[in-house]
Amino acid sequence: GAGVSQSPSNKVTEKGKDVELRCDPISGHTALYWYRQSLGQGLEFLIYFQGNSAPDKSGLPSDRFSAERTGGSVSTLTIQRTQQEDSAVYLCASSYEALNNYGYTFGSGTRLTVV
Amino acid sequence: AQSVTQPDIHITVSEGASLELRCNYSYGATPYLFWYVQSPGQGLQLLLKYFSGDTLVQGIKGFEAEFKRSQSSFNLRKPSVHWSDAAEYFCAVGPNTGFQKLVFGTGTRLLVSP
Protein backbone atom coordinates (compact mmCIF):
# COMPACT_ATOMS: atom_id res chain seq x y z
CA GLY A 1 0.00 0.00 0.00
CA ALA A 2 0.87 3.64 -0.16
CA GLY A 3 1.44 3.96 3.55
CA VAL A 4 1.41 2.04 6.80
CA SER A 5 -2.15 1.21 7.72
CA GLN A 6 -3.29 0.48 11.26
CA SER A 7 -6.64 -0.73 12.45
CA PRO A 8 -8.71 0.01 14.33
CA SER A 9 -7.89 3.67 14.74
CA ASN A 10 -9.62 3.70 18.10
CA LYS A 11 -10.45 0.88 20.46
CA VAL A 12 -12.25 1.03 23.78
CA THR A 13 -12.21 -2.19 25.75
CA GLU A 14 -13.13 -3.36 29.20
CA LYS A 15 -10.46 -4.29 31.65
CA GLY A 16 -9.65 -7.97 31.41
CA LYS A 17 -10.63 -8.37 27.77
CA ASP A 18 -8.20 -9.29 24.99
CA VAL A 19 -7.52 -6.95 22.07
CA GLU A 20 -5.85 -7.32 18.70
CA LEU A 21 -4.23 -4.44 16.89
CA ARG A 22 -3.38 -4.76 13.23
CA CYS A 23 -0.62 -3.23 11.14
CA ASP A 24 -0.34 -3.43 7.37
CA PRO A 25 3.11 -2.16 6.34
CA ILE A 26 4.21 -0.62 3.09
CA SER A 27 4.49 -3.27 0.41
CA GLY A 28 8.04 -4.53 0.13
CA HIS A 29 9.13 -3.30 3.55
CA THR A 30 10.82 -6.18 5.30
CA ALA A 31 11.20 -4.58 8.71
CA LEU A 32 8.25 -3.77 10.96
CA TYR A 33 8.26 -2.14 14.37
CA TRP A 34 5.76 -1.61 17.15
CA TYR A 35 6.03 1.33 19.54
CA ARG A 36 3.78 2.53 22.32
CA GLN A 37 3.13 6.17 23.10
CA SER A 38 1.62 6.95 26.46
CA LEU A 39 0.31 10.37 27.47
CA GLY A 40 3.22 12.69 28.16
CA GLN A 41 5.76 10.02 27.28
CA GLY A 42 8.00 9.46 24.34
CA LEU A 43 7.82 6.45 22.15
CA GLU A 44 8.51 3.17 23.86
CA PHE A 45 9.87 0.36 21.69
CA LEU A 46 7.94 -2.89 21.91
CA ILE A 47 9.09 -5.32 19.22
CA TYR A 48 10.74 -5.51 15.83
CA PHE A 49 10.20 -7.96 12.97
CA GLN A 50 12.54 -8.82 10.16
CA GLY A 51 10.38 -10.80 7.80
CA ASN A 52 8.29 -13.07 9.98
CA SER A 53 10.80 -13.42 12.79
CA ALA A 54 11.23 -11.13 15.77
CA PRO A 55 14.92 -10.66 16.56
CA ASP A 56 14.15 -8.12 19.26
CA LYS A 57 11.11 -8.33 21.47
CA SER A 58 12.79 -6.84 24.48
CA GLY A 59 10.31 -4.00 24.82
CA LEU A 60 7.19 -6.10 25.37
CA PRO A 61 6.17 -5.04 28.90
CA SER A 62 4.76 -8.35 30.07
CA ASP A 63 3.76 -11.79 28.90
CA ARG A 64 0.28 -10.44 28.26
CA PHE A 65 1.72 -8.82 25.15
CA SER A 66 2.51 -10.82 22.03
CA ALA A 67 2.91 -10.12 18.36
CA GLU A 68 3.16 -12.05 15.16
CA ARG A 69 3.76 -11.33 11.55
CA THR A 70 2.66 -13.52 8.69
CA GLY A 71 3.71 -13.63 5.06
CA GLY A 72 6.28 -10.96 5.74
CA SER A 73 3.46 -8.48 5.71
CA VAL A 74 0.62 -7.93 8.16
CA SER A 75 1.41 -7.91 11.87
CA THR A 76 -0.91 -8.30 14.82
CA LEU A 77 -0.17 -7.09 18.33
CA THR A 78 -2.27 -8.90 20.92
CA ILE A 79 -2.80 -7.75 24.47
CA GLN A 80 -4.41 -10.28 26.75
CA ARG A 81 -6.32 -9.45 29.92
CA THR A 82 -5.98 -5.73 29.31
CA GLN A 83 -5.23 -3.42 32.21
CA GLN A 84 -5.82 0.30 32.51
CA GLU A 85 -2.10 0.99 32.24
CA ASP A 86 -2.22 -0.50 28.74
CA SER A 87 -4.14 2.58 27.57
CA ALA A 88 -1.93 4.29 25.02
CA VAL A 89 -1.45 4.92 21.33
CA TYR A 90 0.15 1.94 19.64
CA LEU A 91 2.21 2.93 16.64
CA CYS A 92 3.46 0.67 13.90
CA ALA A 93 6.26 1.56 11.51
CA SER A 94 7.98 -0.17 8.64
CA SER A 95 11.18 0.26 6.70
CA TYR A 96 12.69 -1.18 3.56
CA GLU A 97 15.47 -2.87 5.43
CA ALA A 98 16.34 -3.16 9.07
CA LEU A 99 18.86 -0.41 8.74
CA ASN A 100 18.37 2.96 10.24
CA ASN A 101 19.58 4.84 7.20
CA TYR A 102 16.31 4.01 5.48
CA GLY A 103 14.23 5.58 8.20
CA TYR A 104 10.84 4.50 9.41
CA THR A 105 7.41 5.21 7.97
CA PHE A 106 4.83 5.35 10.73
CA GLY A 107 1.16 4.56 10.66
CA SER A 108 -1.40 6.82 12.32
CA GLY A 109 -1.67 4.54 15.32
CA THR A 110 -4.36 2.78 17.30
CA ARG A 111 -5.60 4.61 20.36
CA LEU A 112 -6.43 2.00 22.98
CA THR A 113 -8.53 2.94 25.97
CA VAL A 114 -9.08 0.38 28.72
CA VAL A 115 -12.04 1.19 30.95
CA ALA B 1 22.67 3.25 27.87
CA GLN B 2 21.26 5.11 24.94
CA SER B 3 19.07 8.06 25.78
CA VAL B 4 17.63 11.19 24.24
CA THR B 5 16.76 14.32 26.20
CA GLN B 6 14.43 16.98 24.98
CA PRO B 7 14.52 19.46 27.85
CA ASP B 8 11.58 21.58 26.73
CA ILE B 9 8.17 19.98 27.18
CA HIS B 10 6.34 22.96 25.69
CA ILE B 11 7.52 25.91 23.63
CA THR B 12 5.42 28.83 22.44
CA VAL B 13 6.64 30.87 19.50
CA SER B 14 5.04 33.77 17.71
CA GLU B 15 4.21 33.22 14.08
CA GLY B 16 7.09 34.47 11.96
CA ALA B 17 9.63 34.17 14.76
CA SER B 18 12.56 31.79 14.69
CA LEU B 19 12.50 28.42 16.42
CA GLU B 20 15.08 26.18 18.03
CA LEU B 21 14.15 22.87 19.65
CA ARG B 22 16.83 21.23 21.74
CA CYS B 23 17.91 17.62 21.64
CA ASN B 24 20.78 16.02 23.54
CA TYR B 25 21.70 12.39 23.25
CA SER B 26 23.81 9.85 25.02
CA TYR B 27 25.27 7.19 22.79
CA GLY B 28 28.36 5.05 22.78
CA ALA B 29 29.25 5.45 19.13
CA THR B 30 28.54 7.76 16.23
CA PRO B 31 24.78 7.65 15.97
CA TYR B 32 22.20 8.23 13.34
CA LEU B 33 19.97 11.12 14.40
CA PHE B 34 16.43 11.95 13.40
CA TRP B 35 13.73 14.51 13.95
CA TYR B 36 10.09 13.51 13.56
CA VAL B 37 6.95 15.62 13.76
CA GLN B 38 3.55 14.44 14.93
CA SER B 39 0.45 16.48 14.20
CA PRO B 40 -2.68 15.81 16.27
CA GLY B 41 -4.19 12.44 15.46
CA GLN B 42 -1.44 11.63 13.00
CA GLY B 43 1.50 9.29 12.90
CA LEU B 44 5.05 10.52 12.97
CA GLN B 45 6.55 12.11 9.87
CA LEU B 46 10.28 12.24 9.27
CA LEU B 47 11.55 15.82 9.09
CA LEU B 48 15.23 15.15 8.59
CA LYS B 49 18.06 12.81 9.44
CA TYR B 50 21.79 12.91 9.99
CA PHE B 51 24.01 10.02 9.03
CA SER B 52 27.41 11.49 8.26
CA GLY B 53 29.14 14.31 6.42
CA ASP B 54 27.90 17.86 6.60
CA THR B 55 26.77 18.51 10.14
CA LEU B 56 24.04 20.90 9.03
CA VAL B 57 21.21 18.95 7.46
CA GLN B 58 18.19 20.28 5.67
CA GLY B 59 14.78 18.74 5.94
CA ILE B 60 11.25 19.22 4.78
CA LYS B 61 9.03 22.20 5.58
CA GLY B 62 12.01 24.55 5.90
CA PHE B 63 13.53 22.82 8.93
CA GLU B 64 17.22 22.25 9.51
CA ALA B 65 19.27 20.66 12.26
CA GLU B 66 22.89 20.84 13.27
CA PHE B 67 24.85 17.93 14.68
CA LYS B 68 27.41 18.99 17.27
CA ARG B 69 29.45 16.03 18.38
CA SER B 70 31.25 17.94 21.13
CA GLN B 71 27.94 18.87 22.72
CA SER B 72 26.10 15.62 21.89
CA SER B 73 23.37 17.77 20.46
CA PHE B 74 21.16 17.77 17.41
CA ASN B 75 19.00 20.89 17.67
CA LEU B 76 16.20 21.59 15.24
CA ARG B 77 15.76 25.07 13.81
CA LYS B 78 13.47 27.02 11.57
CA PRO B 79 14.00 30.69 10.69
CA SER B 80 10.32 31.64 10.49
CA VAL B 81 7.56 29.59 12.08
CA HIS B 82 4.15 29.17 10.47
CA TRP B 83 0.93 28.43 12.35
CA SER B 84 0.83 25.03 10.65
CA ASP B 85 4.07 24.06 12.41
CA ALA B 86 2.19 23.64 15.69
CA ALA B 87 2.74 19.97 16.54
CA GLU B 88 4.84 17.69 18.70
CA TYR B 89 8.44 17.14 17.72
CA PHE B 90 10.50 14.08 18.59
CA CYS B 91 14.22 13.60 18.40
CA ALA B 92 15.52 10.04 17.98
CA VAL B 93 18.87 8.28 17.93
CA GLY B 94 19.95 4.93 16.57
CA PRO B 95 23.08 3.02 15.68
CA ASN B 96 24.78 3.49 12.35
CA THR B 97 25.23 -0.20 11.65
CA GLY B 98 22.71 -2.95 11.44
CA PHE B 99 19.45 -2.67 13.21
CA GLN B 100 18.69 -1.71 16.68
CA LYS B 101 15.64 0.15 17.75
CA LEU B 102 15.48 3.92 17.56
CA VAL B 103 15.39 5.58 20.96
CA PHE B 104 13.07 8.56 21.11
CA GLY B 105 12.95 11.60 23.34
CA THR B 106 9.78 12.52 25.20
CA GLY B 107 8.93 15.20 22.68
CA THR B 108 8.47 18.97 22.62
CA ARG B 109 5.05 20.42 21.95
CA LEU B 110 5.24 23.56 19.84
CA LEU B 111 2.52 26.14 20.15
CA VAL B 112 2.38 28.99 17.65
CA SER B 113 0.78 32.24 18.74
CA PRO B 114 -0.66 34.78 16.28
Short mmCIF file of C-alpha atoms in Angstrom, two decimals, chain B residues 1-111:
data_model
loop_
_atom_site.label_atom_id
_atom_site.label_comp_id
_atom_site.label_asym_id
_atom_site.label_seq_id
_atom_site.Cartn_x
_atom_site.Cartn_y
_atom_site.Cartn_z
CA ALA B 1 22.67 3.25 27.87
CA GLN B 2 21.26 5.11 24.94
CA SER B 3 19.07 8.06 25.78
CA VAL B 4 17.63 11.19 24.24
CA THR B 5 16.76 14.32 26.20
CA GLN B 6 14.43 16.98 24.98
CA PRO B 7 14.52 19.46 27.85
CA ASP B 8 11.58 21.58 26.73
CA ILE B 9 8.17 19.98 27.18
CA HIS B 10 6.34 22.96 25.69
CA ILE B 11 7.52 25.91 23.63
CA THR B 12 5.42 28.83 22.44
CA VAL B 13 6.64 30.87 19.50
CA SER B 14 5.04 33.77 17.71
CA GLU B 15 4.21 33.22 14.08
CA GLY B 16 7.09 34.47 11.96
CA ALA B 17 9.63 34.17 14.76
CA SER B 18 12.56 31.79 14.69
CA LEU B 19 12.50 28.42 16.42
CA GLU B 20 15.08 26.18 18.03
CA LEU B 21 14.15 22.87 19.65
CA ARG B 22 16.83 21.23 21.74
CA CYS B 23 17.91 17.62 21.64
CA ASN B 24 20.78 16.02 23.54
CA TYR B 25 21.70 12.39 23.25
CA SER B 26 23.81 9.85 25.02
CA TYR B 27 25.27 7.19 22.79
CA GLY B 28 28.36 5.05 22.78
CA ALA B 29 29.25 5.45 19.13
CA THR B 30 28.54 7.76 16.23
CA PRO B 31 24.78 7.65 15.97
CA TYR B 32 22.20 8.23 13.34
CA LEU B 33 19.97 11.12 14.40
CA PHE B 34 16.43 11.95 13.40
CA TRP B 35 13.73 14.51 13.95
CA TYR B 36 10.09 13.51 13.56
CA VAL B 37 6.95 15.62 13.76
CA GLN B 38 3.55 14.44 14.93
CA SER B 39 0.45 16.48 14.20
CA PRO B 40 -2.68 15.81 16.27
CA GLY B 41 -4.19 12.44 15.46
CA GLN B 42 -1.44 11.63 13.00
CA GLY B 43 1.50 9.29 12.90
CA LEU B 44 5.05 10.52 12.97
CA GLN B 45 6.55 12.11 9.87
CA LEU B 46 10.28 12.24 9.27
CA LEU B 47 11.55 15.82 9.09
CA LEU B 48 15.23 15.15 8.59
CA LYS B 49 18.06 12.81 9.44
CA TYR B 50 21.79 12.91 9.99
CA PHE B 51 24.01 10.02 9.03
CA SER B 52 27.41 11.49 8.26
CA GLY B 53 29.14 14.31 6.42
CA ASP B 54 27.90 17.86 6.60
CA THR B 55 26.77 18.51 10.14
CA LEU B 56 24.04 20.90 9.03
CA VAL B 57 21.21 18.95 7.46
CA GLN B 58 18.19 20.28 5.67
CA GLY B 59 14.78 18.74 5.94
CA ILE B 60 11.25 19.22 4.78
CA LYS B 61 9.03 22.20 5.58
CA GLY B 62 12.01 24.55 5.90
CA PHE B 63 13.53 22.82 8.93
CA GLU B 64 17.22 22.25 9.51
CA ALA B 65 19.27 20.66 12.26
CA GLU B 66 22.89 20.84 13.27
CA PHE B 67 24.85 17.93 14.68
CA LYS B 68 27.41 18.99 17.27
CA ARG B 69 29.45 16.03 18.38
CA SER B 70 31.25 17.94 21.13
CA GLN B 71 27.94 18.87 22.72
CA SER B 72 26.10 15.62 21.89
CA SER B 73 23.37 17.77 20.46
CA PHE B 74 21.16 17.77 17.41
CA ASN B 75 19.00 20.89 17.67
CA LEU B 76 16.20 21.59 15.24
CA ARG B 77 15.76 25.07 13.81
CA LYS B 78 13.47 27.02 11.57
CA PRO B 79 14.00 30.69 10.69
CA SER B 80 10.32 31.64 10.49
CA VAL B 81 7.56 29.59 12.08
CA HIS B 82 4.15 29.17 10.47
CA TRP B 83 0.93 28.43 12.35
CA SER B 84 0.83 25.03 10.65
CA ASP B 85 4.07 24.06 12.41
CA ALA B 86 2.19 23.64 15.69
CA ALA B 87 2.74 19.97 16.54
CA GLU B 88 4.84 17.69 18.70
CA TYR B 89 8.44 17.14 17.72
CA PHE B 90 10.50 14.08 18.59
CA CYS B 91 14.22 13.60 18.40
CA ALA B 92 15.52 10.04 17.98
CA VAL B 93 18.87 8.28 17.93
CA GLY B 94 19.95 4.93 16.57
CA PRO B 95 23.08 3.02 15.68
CA ASN B 96 24.78 3.49 12.35
CA THR B 97 25.23 -0.20 11.65
CA GLY B 98 22.71 -2.95 11.44
CA PHE B 99 19.45 -2.67 13.21
CA GLN B 100 18.69 -1.71 16.68
CA LYS B 101 15.64 0.15 17.75
CA LEU B 102 15.48 3.92 17.56
CA VAL B 103 15.39 5.58 20.96
CA PHE B 104 13.07 8.56 21.11
CA GLY B 105 12.95 11.60 23.34
CA THR B 106 9.78 12.52 25.20
CA GLY B 107 8.93 15.20 22.68
CA THR B 108 8.47 18.97 22.62
CA ARG B 109 5.05 20.42 21.95
CA LEU B 110 5.24 23.56 19.84
CA LEU B 111 2.52 26.14 20.15
#
